[in-house]
mmCIF file of C-alpha atoms in Angstrom:
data_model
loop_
_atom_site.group_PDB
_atom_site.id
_atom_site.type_symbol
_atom_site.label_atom_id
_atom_site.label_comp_id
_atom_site.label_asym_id
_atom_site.label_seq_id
_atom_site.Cartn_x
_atom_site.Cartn_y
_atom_site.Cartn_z
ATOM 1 C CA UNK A 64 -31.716 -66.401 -56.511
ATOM 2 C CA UNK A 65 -30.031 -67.047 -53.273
ATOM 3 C CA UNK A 66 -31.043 -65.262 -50.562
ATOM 4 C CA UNK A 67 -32.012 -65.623 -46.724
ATOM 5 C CA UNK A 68 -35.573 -65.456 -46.854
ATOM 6 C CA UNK A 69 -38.711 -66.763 -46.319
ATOM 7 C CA UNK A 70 -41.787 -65.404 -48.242
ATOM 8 C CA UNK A 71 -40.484 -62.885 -50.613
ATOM 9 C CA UNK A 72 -43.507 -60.537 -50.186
ATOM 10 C CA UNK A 73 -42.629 -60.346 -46.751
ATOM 11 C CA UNK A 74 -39.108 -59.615 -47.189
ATOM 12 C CA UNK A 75 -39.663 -56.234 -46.213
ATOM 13 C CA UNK A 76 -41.960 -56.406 -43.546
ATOM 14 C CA UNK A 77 -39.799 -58.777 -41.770
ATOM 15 C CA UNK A 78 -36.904 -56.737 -42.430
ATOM 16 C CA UNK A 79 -38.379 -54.116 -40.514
ATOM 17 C CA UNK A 80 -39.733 -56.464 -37.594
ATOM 18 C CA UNK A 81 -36.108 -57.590 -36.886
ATOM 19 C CA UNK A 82 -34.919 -53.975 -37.315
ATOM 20 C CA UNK A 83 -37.329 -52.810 -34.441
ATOM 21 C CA UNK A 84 -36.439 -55.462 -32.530
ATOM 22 C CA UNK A 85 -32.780 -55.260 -32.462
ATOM 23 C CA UNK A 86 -33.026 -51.626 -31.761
ATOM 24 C CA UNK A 87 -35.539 -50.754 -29.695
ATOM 25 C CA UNK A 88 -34.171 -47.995 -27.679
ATOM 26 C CA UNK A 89 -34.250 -46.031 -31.273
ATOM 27 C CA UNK A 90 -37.046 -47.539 -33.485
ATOM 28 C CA UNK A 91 -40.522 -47.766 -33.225
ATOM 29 C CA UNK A 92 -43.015 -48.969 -36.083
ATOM 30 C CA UNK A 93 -45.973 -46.361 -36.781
ATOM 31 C CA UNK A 94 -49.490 -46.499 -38.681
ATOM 32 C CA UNK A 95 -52.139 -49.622 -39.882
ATOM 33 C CA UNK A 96 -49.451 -50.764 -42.431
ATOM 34 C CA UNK A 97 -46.175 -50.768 -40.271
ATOM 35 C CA UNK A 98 -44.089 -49.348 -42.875
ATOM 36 C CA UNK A 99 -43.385 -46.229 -40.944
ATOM 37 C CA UNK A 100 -40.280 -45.710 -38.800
ATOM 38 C CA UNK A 101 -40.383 -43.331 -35.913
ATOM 39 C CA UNK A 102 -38.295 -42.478 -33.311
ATOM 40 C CA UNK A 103 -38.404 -44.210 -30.250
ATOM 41 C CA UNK A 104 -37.951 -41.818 -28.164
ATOM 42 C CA UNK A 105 -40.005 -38.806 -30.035
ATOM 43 C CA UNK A 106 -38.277 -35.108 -30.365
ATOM 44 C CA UNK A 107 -38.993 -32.378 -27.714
ATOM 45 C CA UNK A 108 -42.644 -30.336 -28.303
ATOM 46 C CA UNK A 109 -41.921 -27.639 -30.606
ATOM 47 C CA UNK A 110 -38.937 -28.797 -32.980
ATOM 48 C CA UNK A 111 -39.338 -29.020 -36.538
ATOM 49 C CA UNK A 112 -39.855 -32.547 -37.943
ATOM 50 C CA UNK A 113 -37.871 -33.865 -40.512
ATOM 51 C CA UNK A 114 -39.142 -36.929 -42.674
ATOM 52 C CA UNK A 115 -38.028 -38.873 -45.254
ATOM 53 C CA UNK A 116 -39.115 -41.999 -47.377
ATOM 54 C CA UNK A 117 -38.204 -44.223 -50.425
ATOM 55 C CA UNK A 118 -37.516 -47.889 -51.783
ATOM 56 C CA UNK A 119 -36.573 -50.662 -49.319
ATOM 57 C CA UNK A 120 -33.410 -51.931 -50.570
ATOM 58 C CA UNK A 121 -30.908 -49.546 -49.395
ATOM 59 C CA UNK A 122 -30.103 -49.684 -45.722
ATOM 60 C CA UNK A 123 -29.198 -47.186 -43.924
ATOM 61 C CA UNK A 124 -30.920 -44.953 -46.412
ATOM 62 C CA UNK A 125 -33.866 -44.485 -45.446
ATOM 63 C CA UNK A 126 -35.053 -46.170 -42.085
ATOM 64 C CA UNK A 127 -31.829 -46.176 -40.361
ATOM 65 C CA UNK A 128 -31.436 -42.479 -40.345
ATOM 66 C CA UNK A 129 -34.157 -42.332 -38.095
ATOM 67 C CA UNK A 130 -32.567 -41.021 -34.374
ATOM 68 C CA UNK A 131 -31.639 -38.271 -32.414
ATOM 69 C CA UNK A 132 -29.992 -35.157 -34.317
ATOM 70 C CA UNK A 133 -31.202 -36.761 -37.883
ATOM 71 C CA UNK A 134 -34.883 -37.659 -39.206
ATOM 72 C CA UNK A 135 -38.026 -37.747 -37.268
ATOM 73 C CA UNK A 136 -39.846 -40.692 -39.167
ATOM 74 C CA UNK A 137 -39.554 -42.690 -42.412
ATOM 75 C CA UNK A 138 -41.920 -43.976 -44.902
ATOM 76 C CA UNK A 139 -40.155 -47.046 -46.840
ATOM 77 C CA UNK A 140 -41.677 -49.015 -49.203
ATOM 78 C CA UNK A 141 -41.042 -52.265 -51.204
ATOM 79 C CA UNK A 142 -37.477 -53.488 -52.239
ATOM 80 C CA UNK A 143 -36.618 -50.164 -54.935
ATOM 81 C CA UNK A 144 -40.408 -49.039 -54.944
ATOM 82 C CA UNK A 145 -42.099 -45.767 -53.506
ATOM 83 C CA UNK A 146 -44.175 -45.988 -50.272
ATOM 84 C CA UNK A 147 -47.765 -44.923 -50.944
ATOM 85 C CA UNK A 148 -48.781 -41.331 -50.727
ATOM 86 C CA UNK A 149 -50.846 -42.592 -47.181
ATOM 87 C CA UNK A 150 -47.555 -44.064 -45.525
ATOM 88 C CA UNK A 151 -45.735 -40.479 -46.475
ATOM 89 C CA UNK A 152 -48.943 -38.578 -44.598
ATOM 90 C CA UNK A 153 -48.452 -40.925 -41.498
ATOM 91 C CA UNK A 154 -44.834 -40.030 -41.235
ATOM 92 C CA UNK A 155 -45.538 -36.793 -41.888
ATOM 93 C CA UNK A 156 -47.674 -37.042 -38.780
ATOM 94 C CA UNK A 157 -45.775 -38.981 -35.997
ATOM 95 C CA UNK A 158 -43.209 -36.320 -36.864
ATOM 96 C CA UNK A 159 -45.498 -33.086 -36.658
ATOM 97 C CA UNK A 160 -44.999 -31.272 -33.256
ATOM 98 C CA UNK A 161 -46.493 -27.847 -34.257
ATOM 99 C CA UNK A 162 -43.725 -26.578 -35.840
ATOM 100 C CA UNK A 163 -43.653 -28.033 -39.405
ATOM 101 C CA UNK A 164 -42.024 -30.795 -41.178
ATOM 102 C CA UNK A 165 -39.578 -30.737 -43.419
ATOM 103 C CA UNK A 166 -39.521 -33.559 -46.569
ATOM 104 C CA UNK A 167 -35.720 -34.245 -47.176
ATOM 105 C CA UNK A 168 -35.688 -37.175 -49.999
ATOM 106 C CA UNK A 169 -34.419 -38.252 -53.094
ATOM 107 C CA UNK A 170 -35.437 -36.726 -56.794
ATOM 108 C CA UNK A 171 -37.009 -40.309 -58.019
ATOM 109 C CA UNK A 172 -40.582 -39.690 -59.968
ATOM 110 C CA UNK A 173 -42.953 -41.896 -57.225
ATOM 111 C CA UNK A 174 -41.195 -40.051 -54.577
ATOM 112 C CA UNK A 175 -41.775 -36.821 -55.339
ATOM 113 C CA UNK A 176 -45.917 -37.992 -57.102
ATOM 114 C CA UNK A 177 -46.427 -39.529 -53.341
ATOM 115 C CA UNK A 178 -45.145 -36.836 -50.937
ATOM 116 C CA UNK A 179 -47.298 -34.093 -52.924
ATOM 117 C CA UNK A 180 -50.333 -36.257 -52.533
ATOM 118 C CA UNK A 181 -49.200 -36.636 -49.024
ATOM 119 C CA UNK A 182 -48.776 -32.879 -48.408
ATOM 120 C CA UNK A 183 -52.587 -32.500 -49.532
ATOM 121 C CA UNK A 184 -53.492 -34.973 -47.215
ATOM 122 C CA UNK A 185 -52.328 -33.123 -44.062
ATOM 123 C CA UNK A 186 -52.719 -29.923 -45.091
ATOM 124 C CA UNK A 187 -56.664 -30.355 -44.212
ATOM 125 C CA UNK A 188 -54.540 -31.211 -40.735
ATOM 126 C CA UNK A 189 -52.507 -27.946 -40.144
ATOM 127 C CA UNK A 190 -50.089 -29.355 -40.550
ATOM 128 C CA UNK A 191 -47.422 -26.951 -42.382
ATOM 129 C CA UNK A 192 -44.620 -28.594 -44.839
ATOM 130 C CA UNK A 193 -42.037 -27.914 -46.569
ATOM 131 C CA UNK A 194 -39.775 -29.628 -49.314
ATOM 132 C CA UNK A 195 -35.983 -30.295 -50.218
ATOM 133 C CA UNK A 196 -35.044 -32.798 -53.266
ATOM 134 C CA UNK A 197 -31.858 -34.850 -53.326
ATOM 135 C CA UNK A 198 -30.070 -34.142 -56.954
ATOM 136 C CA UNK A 199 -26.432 -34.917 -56.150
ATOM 137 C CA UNK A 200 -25.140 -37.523 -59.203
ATOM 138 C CA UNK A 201 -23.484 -35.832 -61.610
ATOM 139 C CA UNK A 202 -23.377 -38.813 -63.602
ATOM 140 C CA UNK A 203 -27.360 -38.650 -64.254
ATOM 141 C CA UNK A 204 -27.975 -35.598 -66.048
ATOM 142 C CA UNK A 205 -25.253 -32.757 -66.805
ATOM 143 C CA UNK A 206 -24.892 -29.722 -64.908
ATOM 144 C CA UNK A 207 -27.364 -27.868 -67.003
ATOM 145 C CA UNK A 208 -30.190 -30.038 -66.037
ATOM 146 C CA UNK A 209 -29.100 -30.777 -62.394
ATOM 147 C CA UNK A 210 -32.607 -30.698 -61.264
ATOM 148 C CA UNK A 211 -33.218 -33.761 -63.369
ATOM 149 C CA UNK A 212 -30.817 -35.677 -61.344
ATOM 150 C CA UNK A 213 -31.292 -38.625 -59.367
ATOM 151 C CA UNK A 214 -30.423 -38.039 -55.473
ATOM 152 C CA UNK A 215 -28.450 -40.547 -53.667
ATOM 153 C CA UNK A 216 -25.759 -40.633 -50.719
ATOM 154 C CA UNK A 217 -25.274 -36.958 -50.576
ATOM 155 C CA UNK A 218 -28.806 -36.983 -48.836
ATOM 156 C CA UNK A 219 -26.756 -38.564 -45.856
ATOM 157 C CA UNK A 220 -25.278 -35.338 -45.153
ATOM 158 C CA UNK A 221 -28.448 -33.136 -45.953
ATOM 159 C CA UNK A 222 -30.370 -35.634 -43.129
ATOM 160 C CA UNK A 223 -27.527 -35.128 -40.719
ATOM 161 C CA UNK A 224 -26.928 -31.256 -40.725
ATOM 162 C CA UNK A 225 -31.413 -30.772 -41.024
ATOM 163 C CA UNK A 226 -31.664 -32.607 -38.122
ATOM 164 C CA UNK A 227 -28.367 -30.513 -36.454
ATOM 165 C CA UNK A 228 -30.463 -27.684 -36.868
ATOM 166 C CA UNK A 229 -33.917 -28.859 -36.273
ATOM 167 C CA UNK A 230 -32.500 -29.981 -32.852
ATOM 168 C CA UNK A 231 -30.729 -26.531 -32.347
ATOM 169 C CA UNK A 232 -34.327 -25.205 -32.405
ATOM 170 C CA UNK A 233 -34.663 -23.424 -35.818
ATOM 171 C CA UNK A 234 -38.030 -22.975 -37.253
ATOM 172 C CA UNK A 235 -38.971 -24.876 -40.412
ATOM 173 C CA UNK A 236 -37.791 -21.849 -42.723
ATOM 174 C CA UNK A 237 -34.201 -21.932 -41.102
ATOM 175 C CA UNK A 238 -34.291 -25.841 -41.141
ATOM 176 C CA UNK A 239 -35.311 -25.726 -44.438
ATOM 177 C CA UNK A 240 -32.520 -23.657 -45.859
ATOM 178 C CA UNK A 241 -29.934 -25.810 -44.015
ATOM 179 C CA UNK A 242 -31.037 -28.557 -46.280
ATOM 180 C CA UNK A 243 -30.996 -27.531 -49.139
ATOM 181 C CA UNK A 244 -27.832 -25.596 -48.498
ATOM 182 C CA UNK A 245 -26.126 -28.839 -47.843
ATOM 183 C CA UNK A 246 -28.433 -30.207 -50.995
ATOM 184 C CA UNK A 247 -26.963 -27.922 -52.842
ATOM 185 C CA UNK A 248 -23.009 -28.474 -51.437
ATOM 186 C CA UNK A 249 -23.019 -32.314 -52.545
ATOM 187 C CA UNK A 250 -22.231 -33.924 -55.989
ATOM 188 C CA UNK A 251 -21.643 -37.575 -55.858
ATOM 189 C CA UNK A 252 -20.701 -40.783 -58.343
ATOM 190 C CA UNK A 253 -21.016 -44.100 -58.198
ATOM 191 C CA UNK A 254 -19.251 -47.124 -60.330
ATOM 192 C CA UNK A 255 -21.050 -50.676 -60.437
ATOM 193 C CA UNK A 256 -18.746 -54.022 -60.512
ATOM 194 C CA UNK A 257 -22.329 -56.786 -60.420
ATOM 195 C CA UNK A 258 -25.954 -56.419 -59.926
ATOM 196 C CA UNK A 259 -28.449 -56.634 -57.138
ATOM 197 C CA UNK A 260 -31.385 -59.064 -56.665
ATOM 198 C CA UNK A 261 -34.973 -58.046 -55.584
ATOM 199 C CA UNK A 262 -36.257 -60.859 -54.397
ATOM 200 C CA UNK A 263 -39.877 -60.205 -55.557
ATOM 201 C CA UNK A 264 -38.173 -60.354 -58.762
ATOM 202 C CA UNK A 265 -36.112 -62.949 -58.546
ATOM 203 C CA UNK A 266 -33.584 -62.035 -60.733
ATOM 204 C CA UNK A 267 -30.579 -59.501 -61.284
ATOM 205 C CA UNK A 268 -31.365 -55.940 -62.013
ATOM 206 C CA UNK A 269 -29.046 -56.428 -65.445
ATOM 207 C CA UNK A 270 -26.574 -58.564 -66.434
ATOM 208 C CA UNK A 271 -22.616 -57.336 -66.516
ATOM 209 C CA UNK A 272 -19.824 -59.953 -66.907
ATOM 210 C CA UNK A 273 -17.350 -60.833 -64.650
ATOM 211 C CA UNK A 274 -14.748 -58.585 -66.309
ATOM 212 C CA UNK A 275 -16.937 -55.596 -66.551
ATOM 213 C CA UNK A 276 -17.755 -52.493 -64.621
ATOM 214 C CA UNK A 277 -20.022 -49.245 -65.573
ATOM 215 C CA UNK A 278 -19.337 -46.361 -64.433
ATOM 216 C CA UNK A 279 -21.692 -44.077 -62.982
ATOM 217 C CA UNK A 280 -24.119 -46.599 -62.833
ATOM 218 C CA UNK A 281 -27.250 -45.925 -60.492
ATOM 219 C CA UNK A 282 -28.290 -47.423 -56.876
ATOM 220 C CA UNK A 283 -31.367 -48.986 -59.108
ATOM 221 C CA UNK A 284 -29.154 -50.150 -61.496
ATOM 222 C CA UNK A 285 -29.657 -47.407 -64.188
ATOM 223 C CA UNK A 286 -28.199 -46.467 -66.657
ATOM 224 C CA UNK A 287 -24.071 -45.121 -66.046
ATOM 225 C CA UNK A 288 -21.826 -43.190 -68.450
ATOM 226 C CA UNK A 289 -20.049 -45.998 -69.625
ATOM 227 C CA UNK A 290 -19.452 -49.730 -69.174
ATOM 228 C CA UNK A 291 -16.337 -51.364 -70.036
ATOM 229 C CA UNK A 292 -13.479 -53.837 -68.542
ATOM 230 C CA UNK A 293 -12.882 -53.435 -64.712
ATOM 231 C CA UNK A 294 -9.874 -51.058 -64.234
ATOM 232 C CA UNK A 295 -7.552 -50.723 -61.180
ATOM 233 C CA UNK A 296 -8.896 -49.037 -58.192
ATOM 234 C CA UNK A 297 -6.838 -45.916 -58.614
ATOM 235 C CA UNK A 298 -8.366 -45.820 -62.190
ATOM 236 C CA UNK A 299 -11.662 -46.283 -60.893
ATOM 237 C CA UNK A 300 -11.185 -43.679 -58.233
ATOM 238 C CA UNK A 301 -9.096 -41.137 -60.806
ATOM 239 C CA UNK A 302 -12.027 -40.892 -62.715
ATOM 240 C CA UNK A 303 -14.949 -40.585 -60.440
ATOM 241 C CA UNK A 304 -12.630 -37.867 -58.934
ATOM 242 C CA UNK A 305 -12.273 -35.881 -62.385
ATOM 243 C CA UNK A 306 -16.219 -36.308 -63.137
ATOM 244 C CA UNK A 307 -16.968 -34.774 -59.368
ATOM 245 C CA UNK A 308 -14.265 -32.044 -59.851
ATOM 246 C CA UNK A 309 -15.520 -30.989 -62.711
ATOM 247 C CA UNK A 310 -19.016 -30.660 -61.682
ATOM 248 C CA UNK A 311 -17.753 -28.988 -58.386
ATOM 249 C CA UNK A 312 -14.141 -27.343 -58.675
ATOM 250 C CA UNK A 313 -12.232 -27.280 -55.290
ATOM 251 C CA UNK A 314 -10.039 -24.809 -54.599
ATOM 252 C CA UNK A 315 -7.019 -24.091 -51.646
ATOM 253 C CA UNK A 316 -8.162 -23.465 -48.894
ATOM 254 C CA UNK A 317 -11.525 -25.281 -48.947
ATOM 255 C CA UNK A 318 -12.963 -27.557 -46.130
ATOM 256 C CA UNK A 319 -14.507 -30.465 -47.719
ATOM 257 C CA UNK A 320 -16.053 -34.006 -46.464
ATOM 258 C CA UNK A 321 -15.903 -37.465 -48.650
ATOM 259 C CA UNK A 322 -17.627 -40.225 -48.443
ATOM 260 C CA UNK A 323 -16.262 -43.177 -49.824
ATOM 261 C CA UNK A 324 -19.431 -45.557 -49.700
ATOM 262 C CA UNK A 325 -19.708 -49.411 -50.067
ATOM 263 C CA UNK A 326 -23.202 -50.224 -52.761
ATOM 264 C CA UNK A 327 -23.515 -53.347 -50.588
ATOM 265 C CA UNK A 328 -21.109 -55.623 -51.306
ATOM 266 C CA UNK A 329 -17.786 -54.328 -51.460
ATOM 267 C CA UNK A 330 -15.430 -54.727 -48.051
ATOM 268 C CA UNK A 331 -14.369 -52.074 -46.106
ATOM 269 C CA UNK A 332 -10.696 -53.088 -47.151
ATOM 270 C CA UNK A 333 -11.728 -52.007 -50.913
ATOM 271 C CA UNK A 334 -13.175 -48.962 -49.483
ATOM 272 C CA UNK A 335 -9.852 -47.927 -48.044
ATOM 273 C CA UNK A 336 -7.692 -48.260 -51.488
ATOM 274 C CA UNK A 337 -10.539 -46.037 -52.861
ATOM 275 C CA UNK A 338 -9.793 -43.585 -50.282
ATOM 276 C CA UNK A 339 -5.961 -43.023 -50.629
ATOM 277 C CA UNK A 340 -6.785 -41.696 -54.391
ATOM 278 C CA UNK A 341 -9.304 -39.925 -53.226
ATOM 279 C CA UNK A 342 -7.339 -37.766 -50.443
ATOM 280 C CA UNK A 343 -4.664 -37.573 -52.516
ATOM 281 C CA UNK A 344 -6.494 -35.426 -54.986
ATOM 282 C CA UNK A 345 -7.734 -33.037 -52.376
ATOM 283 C CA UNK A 346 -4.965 -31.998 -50.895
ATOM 284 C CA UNK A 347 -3.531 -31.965 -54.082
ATOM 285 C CA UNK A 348 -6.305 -29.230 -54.900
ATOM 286 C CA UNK A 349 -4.926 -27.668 -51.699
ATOM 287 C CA UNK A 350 -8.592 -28.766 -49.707
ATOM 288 C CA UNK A 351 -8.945 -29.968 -45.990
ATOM 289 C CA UNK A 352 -10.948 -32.886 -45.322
ATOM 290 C CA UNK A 353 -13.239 -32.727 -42.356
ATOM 291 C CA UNK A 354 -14.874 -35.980 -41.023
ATOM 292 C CA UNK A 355 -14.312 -38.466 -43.649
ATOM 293 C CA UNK A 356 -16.613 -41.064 -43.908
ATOM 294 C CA UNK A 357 -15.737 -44.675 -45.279
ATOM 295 C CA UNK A 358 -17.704 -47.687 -44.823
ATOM 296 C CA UNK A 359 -21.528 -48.407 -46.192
ATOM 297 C CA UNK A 360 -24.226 -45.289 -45.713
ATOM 298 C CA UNK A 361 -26.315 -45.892 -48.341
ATOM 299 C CA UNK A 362 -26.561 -49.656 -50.338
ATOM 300 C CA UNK A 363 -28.194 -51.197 -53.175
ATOM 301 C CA UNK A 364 -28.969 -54.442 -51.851
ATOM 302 C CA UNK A 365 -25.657 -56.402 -53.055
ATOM 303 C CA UNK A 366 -24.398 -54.716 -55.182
ATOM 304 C CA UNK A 367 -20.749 -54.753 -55.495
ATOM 305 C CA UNK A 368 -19.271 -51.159 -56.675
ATOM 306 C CA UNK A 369 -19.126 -47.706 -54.459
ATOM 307 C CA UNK A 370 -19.817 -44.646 -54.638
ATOM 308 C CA UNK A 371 -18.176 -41.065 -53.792
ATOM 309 C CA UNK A 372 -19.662 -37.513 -52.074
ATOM 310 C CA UNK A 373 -18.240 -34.438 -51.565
ATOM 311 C CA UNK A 374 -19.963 -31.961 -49.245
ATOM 312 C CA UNK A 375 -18.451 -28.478 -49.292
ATOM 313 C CA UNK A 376 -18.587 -26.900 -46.182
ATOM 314 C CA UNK A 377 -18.825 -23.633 -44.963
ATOM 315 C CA UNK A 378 -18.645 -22.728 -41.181
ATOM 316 C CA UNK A 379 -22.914 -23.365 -40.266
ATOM 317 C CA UNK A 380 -22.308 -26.765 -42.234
ATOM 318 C CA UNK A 381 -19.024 -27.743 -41.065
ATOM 319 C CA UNK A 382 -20.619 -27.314 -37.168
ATOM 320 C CA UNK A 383 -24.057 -29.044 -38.159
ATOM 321 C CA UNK A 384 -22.135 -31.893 -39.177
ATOM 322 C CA UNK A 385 -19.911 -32.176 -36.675
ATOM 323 C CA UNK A 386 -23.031 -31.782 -34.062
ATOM 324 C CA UNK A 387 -23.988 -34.719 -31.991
ATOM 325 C CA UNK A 388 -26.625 -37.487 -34.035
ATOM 326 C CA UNK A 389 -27.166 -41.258 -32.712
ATOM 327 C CA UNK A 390 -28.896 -43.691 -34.480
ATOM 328 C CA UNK A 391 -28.428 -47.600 -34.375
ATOM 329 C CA UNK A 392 -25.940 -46.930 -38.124
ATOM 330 C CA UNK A 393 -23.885 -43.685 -36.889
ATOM 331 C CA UNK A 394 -23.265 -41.663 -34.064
ATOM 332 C CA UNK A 395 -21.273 -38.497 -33.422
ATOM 333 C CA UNK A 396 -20.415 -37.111 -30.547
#
């Protein structure tokens, strides 16, 4: 393993020390274990808190969403593991204002086990909560069983629009249905060229050769749809563009945002081949793209490989996303 470390069981703790420290003027560590992220500067009395939480492992996602216009707090745990069902309450808390928090996050088993446990736990609180799940890769489960799907960088736009409309001033029903609205507008793909490391493990998450690629592999390294030789990036792209078509038709006349996403490795020069493919096929399906987004929103350590969104918008989404956000990863506006 080569990495640039010191203890691995601090990696993440230290992590989030230098994280904090760099950005001050938008992070702030909260609660006895310091593995929740709040904003530095907290929302005005009265909005709606949003809140989110996962596996280390994956920056931006979760921690760096954390800012004006996006989440309220984050719980993160250990490199690809769950935070604990206490860390989720104490988010849950710094973000409470009176008006309810919303739990945007990913459909992974310990996620969802923890933030029920952590609902109990501040319900004895008053404090009110609501829920929206992450399901948007078609490549984990077919369209039939989409609620069995894993959630991954579509929750980038569900985080941005919530928190459009939590800072518009919309009570936590409203806020609520503007997440899963957008929930419900992304499908996404991903295709792996190399594992990750987690350096409590020590080793790779699998083992592909040099030669090989798997398609519609996962941000934790599960499972894909296939693995095979490594194909040219309009091949690569081609198909992750049929699989998300298919799963989502687009039709002239729509208004659609893509994300073309880096898993951690792969250069921003890569990402841009990816891209040409993919705008080519939308305007070949007679769509407008609105605010592209290129470059790396959601990781798996270093893993080389990407993965593609599409958001369909409609008017409320197309101005939630285009609303102002700032956070030490992305700003608009």
């Amino acid at each position: 393993m080569k990495k640039i470390l010191n203890n691995p069981e601090h990696y993440v703790d230290e992590m989030l020390e230098g994280l904090v420290a760099a950005h001050p003027e938008y992070y702030r560590l909260h609660g006895d274990g310091g593995k929740v992220v709040a904003r530095a500067k907290p929302g005005k009395d009265g909005k709606v808190g949003i809140v989110t939480g996962g596996g280390s492992g994956h920056l931006p996602v979760f921690t760096g969403y954390v800012g004006t216009g996006l989440l309220d707090a984050c719980a993160i745990g250990d490199v690809f593991s769950s935070p604990s069902a206490e860390q989720m309450a104490d988010a849950i808390r710094v973000a409470d204002s009176a008006a309810g928090v919303l739990r945007l996050y990913g459909n992974y088993g310990g996620d969802v086990m923890n933030f029920d446990m952590a609902g109990e736990l501040v319900e004895f609180e008053d404090i009110t909560c609501s829920t929206v799940l992450l399901a948007d890769d078609v490549a984990s489960a077919p369209r039939e069983e989409h609620e069995k799907r894993r959630g991954v960088a579509g929750m980038v736009y569900a985080f941005k629009m919530a928190g459009a409309a939590a800072e518009e001033g919309r009570d936590l029903e409203g806020v609520t249905a503007v997440a899963q609205k957008a929930a419900d507008a992304c499908r996404s793909i991903g295709a792996a060229l190399s594992p990750c490391t987690v350096p409590q493990a020590g080793k790779p998450t699998f083992e592909i050769a040099d030669d090989e690629m798997e398609m519609g592999m996962g941000i934790h390294g599960e499972p894909g749809v296939w693995r095979g030789k490594l194909q040219t990036a309009d091949q690569i792209a081609g198909e992750m563009m049929d699989r998300l078509l298919a799963d989502m038709p687009i039709s002239s006349g729509d208004r659609v945002s893509v994300m073309v996403n880096s898993l951690g490795a792969t250069p921003p020069e890569e990402l841009y081949i990816l891209y040409r493919t993919v705008k080519a096929r939308l305007e070949d399906a007679g769509a407008t793209i609105v605010m592209p987004l290129v470059g790396r929103y959601a990781t798996s350590m270093e893993m080389a490989g990407a993965s593609f969104t599409l958001c369909k918008l409609d008017e409320e989404l197309e101005s939630l996303l285009q609303a102002p956000c700032d956070c030490a990863f992305w700003r608009v506006g």
